[in-house]
PDB file of C-alpha atoms in Angstrom:
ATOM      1  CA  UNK A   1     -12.098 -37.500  -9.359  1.00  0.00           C
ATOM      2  CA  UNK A   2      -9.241 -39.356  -7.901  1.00  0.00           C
ATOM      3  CA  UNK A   3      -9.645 -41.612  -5.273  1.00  0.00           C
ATOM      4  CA  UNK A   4      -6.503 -42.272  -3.358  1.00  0.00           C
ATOM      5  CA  UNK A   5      -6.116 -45.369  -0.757  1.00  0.00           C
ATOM      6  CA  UNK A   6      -4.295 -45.690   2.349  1.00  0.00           C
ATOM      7  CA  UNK A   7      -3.272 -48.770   4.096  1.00  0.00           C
ATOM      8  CA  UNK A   8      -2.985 -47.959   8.036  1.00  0.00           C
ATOM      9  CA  UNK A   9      -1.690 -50.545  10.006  1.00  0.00           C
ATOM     10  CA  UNK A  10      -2.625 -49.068  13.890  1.00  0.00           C
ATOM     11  CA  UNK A  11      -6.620 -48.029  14.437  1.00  0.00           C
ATOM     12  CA  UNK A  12      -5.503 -44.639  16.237  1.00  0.00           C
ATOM     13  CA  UNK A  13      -2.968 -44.009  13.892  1.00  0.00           C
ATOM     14  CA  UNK A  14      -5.650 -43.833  11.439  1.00  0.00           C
ATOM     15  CA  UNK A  15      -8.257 -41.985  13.602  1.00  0.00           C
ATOM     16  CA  UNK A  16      -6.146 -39.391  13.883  1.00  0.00           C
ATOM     17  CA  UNK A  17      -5.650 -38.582  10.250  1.00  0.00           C
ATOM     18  CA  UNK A  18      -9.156 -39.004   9.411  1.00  0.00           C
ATOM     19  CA  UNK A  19      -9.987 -35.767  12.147  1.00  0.00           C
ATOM     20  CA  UNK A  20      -7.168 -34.378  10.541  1.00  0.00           C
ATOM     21  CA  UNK A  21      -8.125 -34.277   7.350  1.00  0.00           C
ATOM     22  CA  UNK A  22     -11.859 -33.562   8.670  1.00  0.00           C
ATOM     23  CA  UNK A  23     -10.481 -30.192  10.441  1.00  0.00           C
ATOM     24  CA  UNK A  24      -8.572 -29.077   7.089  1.00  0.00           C
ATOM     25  CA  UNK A  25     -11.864 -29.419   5.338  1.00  0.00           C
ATOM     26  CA  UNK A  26     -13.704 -26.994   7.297  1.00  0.00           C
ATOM     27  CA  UNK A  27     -11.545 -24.670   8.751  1.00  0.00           C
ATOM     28  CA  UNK A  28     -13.240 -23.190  11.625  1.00  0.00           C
ATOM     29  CA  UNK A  29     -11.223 -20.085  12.115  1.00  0.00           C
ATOM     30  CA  UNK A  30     -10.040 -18.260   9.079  1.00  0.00           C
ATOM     31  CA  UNK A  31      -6.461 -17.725   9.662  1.00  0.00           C
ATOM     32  CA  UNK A  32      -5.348 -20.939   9.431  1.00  0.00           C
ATOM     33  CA  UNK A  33      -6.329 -20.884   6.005  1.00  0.00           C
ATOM     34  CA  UNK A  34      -2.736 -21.668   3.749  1.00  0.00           C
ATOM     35  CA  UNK A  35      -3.027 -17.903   2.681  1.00  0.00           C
ATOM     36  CA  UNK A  36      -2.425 -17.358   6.260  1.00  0.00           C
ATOM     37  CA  UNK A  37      -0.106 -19.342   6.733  1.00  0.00           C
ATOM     38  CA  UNK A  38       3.965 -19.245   6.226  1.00  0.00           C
ATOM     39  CA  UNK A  39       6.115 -21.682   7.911  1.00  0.00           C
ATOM     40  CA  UNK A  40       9.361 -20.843   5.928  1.00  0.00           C
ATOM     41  CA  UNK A  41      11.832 -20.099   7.929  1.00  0.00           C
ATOM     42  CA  UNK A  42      13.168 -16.757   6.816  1.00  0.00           C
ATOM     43  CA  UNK A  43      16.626 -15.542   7.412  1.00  0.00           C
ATOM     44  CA  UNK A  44      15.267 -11.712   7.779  1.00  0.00           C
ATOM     45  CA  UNK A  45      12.440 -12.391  10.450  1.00  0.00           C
ATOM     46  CA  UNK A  46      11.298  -9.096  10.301  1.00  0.00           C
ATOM     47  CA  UNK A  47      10.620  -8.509   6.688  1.00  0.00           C
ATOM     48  CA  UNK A  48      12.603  -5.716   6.102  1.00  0.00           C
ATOM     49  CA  UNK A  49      15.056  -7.219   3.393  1.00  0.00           C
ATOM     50  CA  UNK A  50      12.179  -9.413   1.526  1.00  0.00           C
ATOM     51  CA  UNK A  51      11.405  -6.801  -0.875  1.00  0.00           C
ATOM     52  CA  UNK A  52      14.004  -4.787  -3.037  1.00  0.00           C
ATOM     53  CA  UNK A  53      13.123  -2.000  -4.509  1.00  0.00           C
ATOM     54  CA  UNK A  54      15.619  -2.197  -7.415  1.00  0.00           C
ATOM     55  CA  UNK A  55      14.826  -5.817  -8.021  1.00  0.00           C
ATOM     56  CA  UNK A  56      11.175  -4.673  -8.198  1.00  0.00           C
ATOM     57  CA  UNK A  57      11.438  -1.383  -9.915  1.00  0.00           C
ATOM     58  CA  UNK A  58      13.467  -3.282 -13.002  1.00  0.00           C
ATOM     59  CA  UNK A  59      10.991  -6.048 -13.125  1.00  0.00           C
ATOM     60  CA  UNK A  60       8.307  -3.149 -13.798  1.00  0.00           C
ATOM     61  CA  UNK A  61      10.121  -2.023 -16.334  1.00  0.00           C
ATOM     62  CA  UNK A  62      10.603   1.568 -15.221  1.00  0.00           C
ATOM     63  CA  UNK A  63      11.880   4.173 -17.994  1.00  0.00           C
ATOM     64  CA  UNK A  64      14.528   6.588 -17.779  1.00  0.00           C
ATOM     65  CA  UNK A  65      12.496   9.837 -16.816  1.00  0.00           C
ATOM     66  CA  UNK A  66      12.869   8.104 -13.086  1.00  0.00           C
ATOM     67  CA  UNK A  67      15.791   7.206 -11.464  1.00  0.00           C
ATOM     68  CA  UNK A  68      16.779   5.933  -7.551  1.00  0.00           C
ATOM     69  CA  UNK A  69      17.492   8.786  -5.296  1.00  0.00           C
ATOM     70  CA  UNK A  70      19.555   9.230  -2.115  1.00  0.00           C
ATOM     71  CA  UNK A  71      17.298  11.869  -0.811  1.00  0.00           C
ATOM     72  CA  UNK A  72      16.442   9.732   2.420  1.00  0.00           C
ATOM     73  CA  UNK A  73      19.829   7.913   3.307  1.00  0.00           C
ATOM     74  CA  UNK A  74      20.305   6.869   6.579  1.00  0.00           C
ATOM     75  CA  UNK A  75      16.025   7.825   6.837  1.00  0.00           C
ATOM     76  CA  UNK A  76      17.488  11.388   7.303  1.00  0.00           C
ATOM     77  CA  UNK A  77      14.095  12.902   5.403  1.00  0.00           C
ATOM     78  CA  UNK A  78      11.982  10.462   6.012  1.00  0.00           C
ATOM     79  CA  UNK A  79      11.690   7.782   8.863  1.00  0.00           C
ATOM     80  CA  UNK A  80       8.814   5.695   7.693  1.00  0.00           C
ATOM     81  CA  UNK A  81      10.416   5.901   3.808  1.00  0.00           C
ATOM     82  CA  UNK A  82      12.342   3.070   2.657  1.00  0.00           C
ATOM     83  CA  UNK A  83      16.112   4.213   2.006  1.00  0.00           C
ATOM     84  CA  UNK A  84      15.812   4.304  -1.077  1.00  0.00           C
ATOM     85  CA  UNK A  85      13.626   6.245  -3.432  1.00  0.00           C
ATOM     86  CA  UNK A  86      12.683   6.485  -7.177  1.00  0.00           C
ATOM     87  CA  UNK A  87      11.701   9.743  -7.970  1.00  0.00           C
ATOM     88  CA  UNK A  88      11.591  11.767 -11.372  1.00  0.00           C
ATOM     89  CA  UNK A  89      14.750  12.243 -12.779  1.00  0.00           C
ATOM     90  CA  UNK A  90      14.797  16.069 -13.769  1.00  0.00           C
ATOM     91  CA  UNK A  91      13.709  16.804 -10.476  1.00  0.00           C
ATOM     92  CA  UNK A  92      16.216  19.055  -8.554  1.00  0.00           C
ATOM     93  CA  UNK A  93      17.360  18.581  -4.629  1.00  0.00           C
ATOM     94  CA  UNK A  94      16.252  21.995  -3.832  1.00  0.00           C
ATOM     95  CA  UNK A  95      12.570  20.483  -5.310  1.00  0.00           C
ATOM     96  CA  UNK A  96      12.549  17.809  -3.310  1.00  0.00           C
ATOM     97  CA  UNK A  97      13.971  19.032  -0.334  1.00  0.00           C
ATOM     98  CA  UNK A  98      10.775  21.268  -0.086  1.00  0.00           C
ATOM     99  CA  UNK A  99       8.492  19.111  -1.755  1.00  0.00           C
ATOM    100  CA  UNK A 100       9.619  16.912   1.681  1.00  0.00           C
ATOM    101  CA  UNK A 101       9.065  20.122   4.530  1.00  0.00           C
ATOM    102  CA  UNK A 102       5.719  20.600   2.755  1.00  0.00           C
ATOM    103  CA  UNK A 103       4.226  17.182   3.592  1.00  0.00           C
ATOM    104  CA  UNK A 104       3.215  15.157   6.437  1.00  0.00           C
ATOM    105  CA  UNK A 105       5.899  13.610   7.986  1.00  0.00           C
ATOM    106  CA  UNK A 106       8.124  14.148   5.331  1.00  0.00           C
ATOM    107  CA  UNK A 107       6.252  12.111   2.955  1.00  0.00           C
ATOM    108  CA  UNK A 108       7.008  13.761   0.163  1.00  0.00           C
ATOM    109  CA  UNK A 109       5.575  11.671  -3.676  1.00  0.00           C
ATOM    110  CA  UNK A 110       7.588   8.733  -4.381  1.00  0.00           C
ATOM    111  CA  UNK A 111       7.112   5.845  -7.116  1.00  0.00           C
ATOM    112  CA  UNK A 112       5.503   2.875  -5.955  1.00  0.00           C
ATOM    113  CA  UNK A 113       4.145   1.384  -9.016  1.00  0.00           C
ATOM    114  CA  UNK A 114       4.921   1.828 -12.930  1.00  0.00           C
ATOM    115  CA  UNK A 115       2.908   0.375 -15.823  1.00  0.00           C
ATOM    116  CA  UNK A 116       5.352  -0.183 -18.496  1.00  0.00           C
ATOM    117  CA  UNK A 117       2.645  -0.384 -21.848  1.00  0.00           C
ATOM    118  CA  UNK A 118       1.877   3.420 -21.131  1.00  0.00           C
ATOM    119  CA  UNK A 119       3.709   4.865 -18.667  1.00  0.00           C
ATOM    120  CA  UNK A 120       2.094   5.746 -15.875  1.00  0.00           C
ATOM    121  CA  UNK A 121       3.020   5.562 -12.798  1.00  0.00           C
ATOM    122  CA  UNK A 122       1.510   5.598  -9.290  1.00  0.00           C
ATOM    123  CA  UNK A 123       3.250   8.072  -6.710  1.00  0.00           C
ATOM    124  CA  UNK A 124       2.064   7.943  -3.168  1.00  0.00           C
ATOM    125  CA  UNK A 125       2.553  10.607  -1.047  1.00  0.00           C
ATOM    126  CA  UNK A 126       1.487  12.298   2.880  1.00  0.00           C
ATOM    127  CA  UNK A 127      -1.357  15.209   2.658  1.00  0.00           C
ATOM    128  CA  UNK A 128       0.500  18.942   2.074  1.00  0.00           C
ATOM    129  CA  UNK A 129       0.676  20.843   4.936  1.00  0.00           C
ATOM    130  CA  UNK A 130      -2.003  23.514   3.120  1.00  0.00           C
ATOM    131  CA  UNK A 131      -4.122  24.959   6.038  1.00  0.00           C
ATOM    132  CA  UNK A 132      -6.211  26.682   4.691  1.00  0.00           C
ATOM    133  CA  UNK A 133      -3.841  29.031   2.185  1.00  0.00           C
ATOM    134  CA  UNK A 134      -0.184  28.125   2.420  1.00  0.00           C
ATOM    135  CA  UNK A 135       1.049  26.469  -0.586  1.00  0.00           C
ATOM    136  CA  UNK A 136       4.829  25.487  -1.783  1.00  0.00           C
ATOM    137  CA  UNK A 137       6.162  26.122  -4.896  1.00  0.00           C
ATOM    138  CA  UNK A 138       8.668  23.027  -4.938  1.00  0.00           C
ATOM    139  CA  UNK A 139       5.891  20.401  -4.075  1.00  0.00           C
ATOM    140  CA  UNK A 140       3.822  22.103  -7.111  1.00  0.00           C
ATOM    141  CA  UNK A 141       7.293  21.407  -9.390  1.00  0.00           C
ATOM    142  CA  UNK A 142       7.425  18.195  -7.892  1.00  0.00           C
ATOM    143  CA  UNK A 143       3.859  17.282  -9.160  1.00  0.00           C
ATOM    144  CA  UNK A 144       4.421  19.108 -12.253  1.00  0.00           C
ATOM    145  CA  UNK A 145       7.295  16.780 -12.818  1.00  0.00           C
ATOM    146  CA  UNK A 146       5.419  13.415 -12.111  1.00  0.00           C
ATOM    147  CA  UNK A 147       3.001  14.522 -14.679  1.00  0.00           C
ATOM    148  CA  UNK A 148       5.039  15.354 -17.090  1.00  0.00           C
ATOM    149  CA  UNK A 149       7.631  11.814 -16.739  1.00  0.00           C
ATOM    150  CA  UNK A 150       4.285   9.953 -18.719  1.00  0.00           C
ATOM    151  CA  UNK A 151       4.290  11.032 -22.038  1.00  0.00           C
ATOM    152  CA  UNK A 152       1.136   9.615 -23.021  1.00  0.00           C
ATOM    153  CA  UNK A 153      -0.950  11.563 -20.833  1.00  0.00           C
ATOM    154  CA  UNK A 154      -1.588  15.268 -20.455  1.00  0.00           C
ATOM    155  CA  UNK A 155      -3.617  15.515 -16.731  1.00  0.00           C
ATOM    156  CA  UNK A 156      -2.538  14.292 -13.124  1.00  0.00           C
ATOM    157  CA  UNK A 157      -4.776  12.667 -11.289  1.00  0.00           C
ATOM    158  CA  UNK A 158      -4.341  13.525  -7.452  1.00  0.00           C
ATOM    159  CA  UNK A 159      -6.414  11.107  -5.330  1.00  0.00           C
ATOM    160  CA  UNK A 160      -7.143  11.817  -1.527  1.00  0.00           C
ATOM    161  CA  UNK A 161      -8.368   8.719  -0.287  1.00  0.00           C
ATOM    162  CA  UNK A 162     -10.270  10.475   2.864  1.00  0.00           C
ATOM    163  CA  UNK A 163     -13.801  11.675   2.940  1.00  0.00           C
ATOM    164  CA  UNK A 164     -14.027  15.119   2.228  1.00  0.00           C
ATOM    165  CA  UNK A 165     -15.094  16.466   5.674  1.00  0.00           C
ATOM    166  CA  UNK A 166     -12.169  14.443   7.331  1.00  0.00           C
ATOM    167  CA  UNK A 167      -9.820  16.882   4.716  1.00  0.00           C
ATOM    168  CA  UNK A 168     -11.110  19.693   5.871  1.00  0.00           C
ATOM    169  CA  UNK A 169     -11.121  18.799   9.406  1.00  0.00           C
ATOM    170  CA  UNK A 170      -7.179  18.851   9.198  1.00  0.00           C
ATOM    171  CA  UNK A 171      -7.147  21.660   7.641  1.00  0.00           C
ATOM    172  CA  UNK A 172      -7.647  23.187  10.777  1.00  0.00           C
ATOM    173  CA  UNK A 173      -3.955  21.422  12.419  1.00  0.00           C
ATOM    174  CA  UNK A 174      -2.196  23.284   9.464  1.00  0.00           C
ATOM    175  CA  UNK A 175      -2.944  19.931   7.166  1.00  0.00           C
ATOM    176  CA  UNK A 176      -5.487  19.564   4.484  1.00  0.00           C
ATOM    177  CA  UNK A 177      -5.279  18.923   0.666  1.00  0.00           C
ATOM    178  CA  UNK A 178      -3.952  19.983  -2.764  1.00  0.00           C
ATOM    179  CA  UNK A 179      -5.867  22.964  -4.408  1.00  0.00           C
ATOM    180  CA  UNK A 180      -6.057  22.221  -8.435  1.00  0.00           C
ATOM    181  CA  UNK A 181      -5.304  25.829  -8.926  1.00  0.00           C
ATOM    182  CA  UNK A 182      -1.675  25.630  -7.640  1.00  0.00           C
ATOM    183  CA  UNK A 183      -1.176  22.739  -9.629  1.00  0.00           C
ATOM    184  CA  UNK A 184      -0.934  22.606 -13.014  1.00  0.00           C
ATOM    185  CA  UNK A 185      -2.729  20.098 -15.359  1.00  0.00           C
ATOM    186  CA  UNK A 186      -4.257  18.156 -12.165  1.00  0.00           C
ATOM    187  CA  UNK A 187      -7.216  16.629 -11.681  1.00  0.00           C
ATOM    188  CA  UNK A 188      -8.256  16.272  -7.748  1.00  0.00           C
ATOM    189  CA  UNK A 189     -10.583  13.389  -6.376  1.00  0.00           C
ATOM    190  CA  UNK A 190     -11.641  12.427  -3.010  1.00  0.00           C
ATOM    191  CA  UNK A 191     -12.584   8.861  -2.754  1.00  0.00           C
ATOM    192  CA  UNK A 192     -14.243   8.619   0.982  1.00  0.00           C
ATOM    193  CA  UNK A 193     -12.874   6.110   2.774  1.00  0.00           C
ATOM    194  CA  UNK A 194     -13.399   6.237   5.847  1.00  0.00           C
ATOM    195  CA  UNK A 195     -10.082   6.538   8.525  1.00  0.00           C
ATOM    196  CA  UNK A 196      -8.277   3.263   9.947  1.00  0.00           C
ATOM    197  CA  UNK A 197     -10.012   3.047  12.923  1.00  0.00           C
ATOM    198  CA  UNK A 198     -13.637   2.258  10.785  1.00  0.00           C
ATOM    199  CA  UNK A 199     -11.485   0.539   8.252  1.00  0.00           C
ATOM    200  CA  UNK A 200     -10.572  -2.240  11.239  1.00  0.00           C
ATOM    201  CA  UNK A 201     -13.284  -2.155  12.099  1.00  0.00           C
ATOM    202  CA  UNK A 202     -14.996  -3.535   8.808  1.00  0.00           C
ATOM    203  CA  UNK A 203     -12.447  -5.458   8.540  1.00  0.00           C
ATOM    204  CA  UNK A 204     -13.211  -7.562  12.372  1.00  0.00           C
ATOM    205  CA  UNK A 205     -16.518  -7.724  11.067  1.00  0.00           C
ATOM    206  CA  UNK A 206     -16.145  -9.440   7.804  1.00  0.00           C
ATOM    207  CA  UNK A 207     -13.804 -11.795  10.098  1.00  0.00           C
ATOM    208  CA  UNK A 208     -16.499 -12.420  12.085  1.00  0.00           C
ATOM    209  CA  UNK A 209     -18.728 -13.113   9.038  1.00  0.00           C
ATOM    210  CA  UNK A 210     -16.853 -15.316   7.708  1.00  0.00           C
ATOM    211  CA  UNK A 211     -15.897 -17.241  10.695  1.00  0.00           C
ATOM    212  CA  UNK A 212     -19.791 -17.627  11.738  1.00  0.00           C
ATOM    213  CA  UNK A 213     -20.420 -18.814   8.090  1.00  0.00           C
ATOM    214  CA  UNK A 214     -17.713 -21.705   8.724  1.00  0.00           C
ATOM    215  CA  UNK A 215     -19.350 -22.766  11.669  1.00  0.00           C
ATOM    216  CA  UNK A 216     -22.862 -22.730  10.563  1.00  0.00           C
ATOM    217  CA  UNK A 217     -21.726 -24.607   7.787  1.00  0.00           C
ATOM    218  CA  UNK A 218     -19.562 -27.532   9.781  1.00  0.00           C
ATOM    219  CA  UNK A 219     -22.147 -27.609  12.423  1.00  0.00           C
ATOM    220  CA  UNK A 220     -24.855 -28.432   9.514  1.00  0.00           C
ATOM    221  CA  UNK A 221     -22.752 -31.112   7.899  1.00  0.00           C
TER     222      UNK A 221
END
């Protein structure tokens, strides 16, 4: 352990950095914790330019069955899309033009995350706009596509991160889910989490938690 001294010539001076260093020790409310915290000052304020997808794309180490695509320039396809999007190479306009007018928003399956070692990739996407028996032979190339850009693996995974019943629900507004029989080589999983209004609120509670913990415990020392 290292012990460090400090010579402090006024009394208040030195009061004050003692409750100083008290507070930092038991942080009463959790977002003043350092991962909280970011006093940089940051030419872009808003965040937009801090992440680049090229920058981040070649540090992953994509490979050349996906390539950068001007699909949404100027946000023209899809206004919560970044500008620019990696998508499979071999896929066509036409494909991802409808692949687009068949999802939520526009949210057609984009690249977010490669794993160089083997290949596979992570695509995230909006739900199709299914109801309860349209379907859209584009999106289904699209998919096909995806699959077929890892070499190393024969079956796509399709993950719908709602509960089932919440799928089906939309089905109703003309929304709903993939079918595995108009998609070739897929694999379809729901994995129940609940919608972003029970998410928050887990999330306030575990807050809470942990902010009640801190006090117990600086109110017991």
């Amino acid at each position: 352990m290292q012990v460090i001294n400090l010579l402090i010539a006024r009394d208040k001076i030195c009061q004050d950095l003692y409750e100083t260093l008290l507070r930092c020790s038991k942080t009463v409310n959790v977002c003043e914790l350092v991962a909280f915290e970011n006093r940089d000052v940051a030419e872009d304020a808003r965040g937009w330019a801090r992440l680049d997808w090229e920058v981040e794309f070649t540090r992953q180490g994509i490979d050349s069955e996906w390539a950068e695509n001007d699909l949404n320039e100027s946000y023209r396809s899809c206004d919560t899309y970044p500008e620019r999007l990696w998508l499979p190479v071999a896929a066509s306009k036409t494909t991802l033009m409808g692949s687009c007018r068949f999802r939520s928003r526009g949210r057609l399956p984009v690249l977010t995350y490669f794993y160089k070692p083997n290949g596979a990739a992570i695509c995230r996407c909006a739900q199709p706009l299914t109801g309860f028996s349209a379907r859209c032979v584009e999106d289904e190339k699209l998919m096909e596509l995806i699959g077929k850009a890892n070499k190393n693996c024969d079956t796509l995974f399709l993950v719908d991160t709602r509960p089932m019943v919440n799928a089906m629900v939309n089905k109703v507004q003309g929304k709903g889910f993939e079918d595995e029989r108009n998609y070739s080589n897929t694999r379809f999983h729901f994995f129940d989490i609940e919608n972003i209004h029970v998410m928050r609120a887990s999330q306030l509670k575990l807050l809470e938690g942990l902010l009640l913990n801190d006090l117990i415990i600086f109110a017991y020392n």
